[in-house]
Amino acid sequence: MFPNFLPTAVGQLTEPTSIALARSIQTTAIATPLTNQPVTTTFVKQGCGRTPILLIHGFDSSVLEFRRLLPLLSGDNETWAVDLLGFGFTDRLSGIAYSPTAIKTHLNTARLRKRKGKTKKTLFAYDLREQDEIIQLT
């Protein structure tokens, strides 16, 4: 029903949009200069076409924040939601100094913002107390 890397608590979800999004969460191992081991990073990708959109949740949150918005945007656009370093379902490894700079490094290393032949992109971020540090990645 749900990907096996998610905590068992996802089985308590009741909202259909939350359940659908949780079922579509994927992982990828990202090698970063922040640590010697890859960071297992969770994300959702839906849709194709037009301007790619990257959705970034606020601190102490997850991609589930976009359970209603992501399906609407992905009808005409390639739309990504990614869990920030150490938040949501992305690894929070010991030995990393978690900060806006570390999060920016993680996102840049993931290369979620680079696509061949596509130079225009849209970044939507909210509730980022240190947003200026992170938004500079665009």
mmCIF file of C-alpha atoms in Angstrom:
data_model
loop_
_atom_site.group_PDB
_atom_site.id
_atom_site.type_symbol
_atom_site.label_atom_id
_atom_site.label_comp_id
_atom_site.label_asym_id
_atom_site.label_seq_id
_atom_site.Cartn_x
_atom_site.Cartn_y
_atom_site.Cartn_z
ATOM 1 C CA MET A 1 0.000 0.000 0.000
ATOM 2 C CA PHE A 2 2.651 2.540 1.095
ATOM 3 C CA PRO A 3 6.368 2.474 0.263
ATOM 4 C CA ASN A 4 8.190 0.406 2.895
ATOM 5 C CA PHE A 5 10.624 3.213 3.820
ATOM 6 C CA LEU A 6 7.792 5.337 5.277
ATOM 7 C CA PRO A 7 7.007 5.062 8.984
ATOM 8 C CA THR A 8 4.087 2.844 9.948
ATOM 9 C CA ALA A 9 2.208 5.951 11.150
ATOM 10 C CA VAL A 10 1.307 6.721 7.516
ATOM 11 C CA GLY A 11 -1.206 3.917 7.856
ATOM 12 C CA GLN A 12 -3.211 6.287 10.067
ATOM 13 C CA LEU A 13 -3.722 8.816 7.265
ATOM 14 C CA THR A 14 -7.404 9.306 6.469
ATOM 15 C CA GLU A 15 -7.528 12.126 3.918
ATOM 16 C CA PRO A 16 -7.598 10.693 0.364
ATOM 17 C CA THR A 17 -5.167 13.342 -0.946
ATOM 18 C CA SER A 18 -2.670 12.507 1.824
ATOM 19 C CA ILE A 19 -2.954 8.782 1.138
ATOM 20 C CA ALA A 20 -2.468 9.266 -2.619
ATOM 21 C CA LEU A 21 0.582 11.475 -2.149
ATOM 22 C CA ALA A 22 2.151 9.158 0.448
ATOM 23 C CA ARG A 23 1.803 6.269 -1.992
ATOM 24 C CA SER A 24 3.760 8.221 -4.630
ATOM 25 C CA ILE A 25 6.721 9.233 -2.435
ATOM 26 C CA GLN A 26 10.054 8.010 -3.797
ATOM 27 C CA THR A 27 13.623 8.025 -2.500
ATOM 28 C CA THR A 28 17.012 8.577 -4.006
ATOM 29 C CA ALA A 29 20.462 8.455 -2.400
ATOM 30 C CA ILE A 30 22.214 11.815 -2.777
ATOM 31 C CA ALA A 31 25.978 12.079 -2.269
ATOM 32 C CA THR A 32 26.788 15.493 -0.796
ATOM 33 C CA PRO A 33 29.900 17.175 0.588
ATOM 34 C CA LEU A 34 28.064 17.355 3.951
ATOM 35 C CA THR A 35 28.772 13.741 4.927
ATOM 36 C CA ASN A 36 30.646 10.656 3.756
ATOM 37 C CA GLN A 37 27.449 8.644 3.338
ATOM 38 C CA PRO A 38 24.653 9.369 0.883
ATOM 39 C CA VAL A 39 21.567 11.142 2.184
ATOM 40 C CA THR A 40 18.388 9.208 1.427
ATOM 41 C CA THR A 41 16.153 11.957 0.086
ATOM 42 C CA THR A 42 12.404 11.696 -0.388
ATOM 43 C CA PHE A 43 10.494 13.404 -3.163
ATOM 44 C CA VAL A 44 7.400 13.281 -5.337
ATOM 45 C CA LYS A 45 7.398 13.973 -9.079
ATOM 46 C CA GLN A 46 4.172 14.328 -11.003
ATOM 47 C CA GLY A 47 3.199 15.668 -14.416
ATOM 48 C CA CYS A 48 5.174 16.786 -17.427
ATOM 49 C CA GLY A 49 5.333 19.710 -19.813
ATOM 50 C CA ARG A 50 5.597 23.470 -19.472
ATOM 51 C CA THR A 51 7.691 25.121 -16.785
ATOM 52 C CA PRO A 52 9.082 22.765 -14.132
ATOM 53 C CA ILE A 53 7.964 23.644 -10.616
ATOM 54 C CA LEU A 54 9.894 22.808 -7.443
ATOM 55 C CA LEU A 55 7.843 22.876 -4.218
ATOM 56 C CA ILE A 56 9.802 23.275 -0.978
ATOM 57 C CA HIS A 57 7.972 22.887 2.330
ATOM 58 C CA GLY A 58 8.635 24.856 5.495
ATOM 59 C CA PHE A 59 10.809 23.696 8.351
ATOM 60 C CA ASP A 60 9.533 20.827 10.477
ATOM 61 C CA SER A 61 7.241 19.668 7.680
ATOM 62 C CA SER A 62 7.173 17.289 4.688
ATOM 63 C CA VAL A 63 6.061 16.880 1.078
ATOM 64 C CA LEU A 64 2.619 15.987 2.455
ATOM 65 C CA GLU A 65 2.056 19.747 2.844
ATOM 66 C CA PHE A 66 1.511 19.809 -0.934
ATOM 67 C CA ARG A 67 -1.087 17.014 -1.028
ATOM 68 C CA ARG A 68 -3.734 19.331 -2.518
ATOM 69 C CA LEU A 69 -1.556 21.714 -4.532
ATOM 70 C CA LEU A 70 0.721 19.218 -6.297
ATOM 71 C CA PRO A 71 -2.052 17.428 -8.261
ATOM 72 C CA LEU A 72 -3.394 20.792 -9.456
ATOM 73 C CA LEU A 73 -0.005 22.064 -10.658
ATOM 74 C CA SER A 74 1.057 18.775 -12.224
ATOM 75 C CA GLY A 75 -1.837 18.774 -14.683
ATOM 76 C CA ASP A 76 0.165 21.058 -17.012
ATOM 77 C CA ASN A 77 3.642 21.138 -15.459
ATOM 78 C CA GLU A 78 6.416 18.833 -14.364
ATOM 79 C CA THR A 79 6.091 19.323 -10.608
ATOM 80 C CA TRP A 80 8.466 18.186 -7.892
ATOM 81 C CA ALA A 81 8.101 18.300 -4.108
ATOM 82 C CA VAL A 82 11.196 17.439 -2.103
ATOM 83 C CA ASP A 83 11.723 16.895 1.602
ATOM 84 C CA LEU A 84 14.401 19.177 2.954
ATOM 85 C CA LEU A 85 17.577 17.786 4.464
ATOM 86 C CA GLY A 86 16.678 16.366 7.870
ATOM 87 C CA PHE A 87 12.942 17.029 7.536
ATOM 88 C CA GLY A 88 9.933 15.066 6.371
ATOM 89 C CA PHE A 89 11.040 11.598 5.353
ATOM 90 C CA THR A 90 14.558 12.616 4.225
ATOM 91 C CA ASP A 91 17.428 11.320 6.382
ATOM 92 C CA ARG A 92 18.575 13.311 9.388
ATOM 93 C CA LEU A 93 22.086 11.968 9.792
ATOM 94 C CA SER A 94 24.277 12.654 12.810
ATOM 95 C CA GLY A 95 27.368 14.729 12.183
ATOM 96 C CA ILE A 96 25.694 17.266 9.875
ATOM 97 C CA ALA A 97 25.315 20.844 11.094
ATOM 98 C CA TYR A 98 21.727 21.478 9.953
ATOM 99 C CA SER A 99 21.347 25.048 8.693
ATOM 100 C CA PRO A 100 19.946 26.920 5.695
ATOM 101 C CA THR A 101 23.391 26.619 4.093
ATOM 102 C CA ALA A 102 23.424 22.818 4.557
ATOM 103 C CA ILE A 103 19.897 22.582 3.114
ATOM 104 C CA LYS A 104 20.940 24.693 0.130
ATOM 105 C CA THR A 105 23.996 22.454 -0.409
ATOM 106 C CA HIS A 106 21.796 19.363 -0.318
ATOM 107 C CA LEU A 107 19.296 20.801 -2.821
ATOM 108 C CA ASN A 108 22.033 21.993 -5.161
ATOM 109 C CA THR A 109 23.796 18.621 -4.993
ATOM 110 C CA ALA A 110 20.532 16.868 -5.818
ATOM 111 C CA ARG A 111 20.410 18.898 -9.053
ATOM 112 C CA LEU A 112 16.638 19.034 -8.848
ATOM 113 C CA ARG A 113 16.798 22.423 -10.489
ATOM 114 C CA LYS A 114 18.740 21.411 -13.607
ATOM 115 C CA ARG A 115 17.150 19.892 -16.701
ATOM 116 C CA LYS A 116 18.588 19.669 -20.183
ATOM 117 C CA GLY A 117 17.025 22.191 -22.528
ATOM 118 C CA LYS A 118 14.983 23.807 -19.748
ATOM 119 C CA THR A 119 16.260 27.081 -18.351
ATOM 120 C CA LYS A 120 13.037 28.515 -16.986
ATOM 121 C CA LYS A 121 11.767 27.137 -13.686
ATOM 122 C CA THR A 122 9.494 28.133 -10.845
ATOM 123 C CA LEU A 123 10.347 27.718 -7.179
ATOM 124 C CA PHE A 124 7.600 27.827 -4.583
ATOM 125 C CA ALA A 125 8.731 27.885 -0.972
ATOM 126 C CA TYR A 126 6.886 28.881 2.155
ATOM 127 C CA ASP A 127 7.470 29.198 5.890
ATOM 128 C CA LEU A 128 11.203 29.392 5.465
ATOM 129 C CA ARG A 129 12.533 31.493 8.339
ATOM 130 C CA GLU A 130 15.892 31.723 6.611
ATOM 131 C CA GLN A 131 14.392 31.843 3.129
ATOM 132 C CA ASP A 132 16.945 34.239 1.627
ATOM 133 C CA GLU A 133 19.702 31.645 2.167
ATOM 134 C CA ILE A 134 17.778 28.936 0.333
ATOM 135 C CA ILE A 135 16.026 30.909 -2.395
ATOM 136 C CA GLN A 136 19.405 31.932 -3.771
ATOM 137 C CA LEU A 137 19.674 28.420 -5.221
ATOM 138 C CA THR A 138 17.388 29.366 -8.131
#
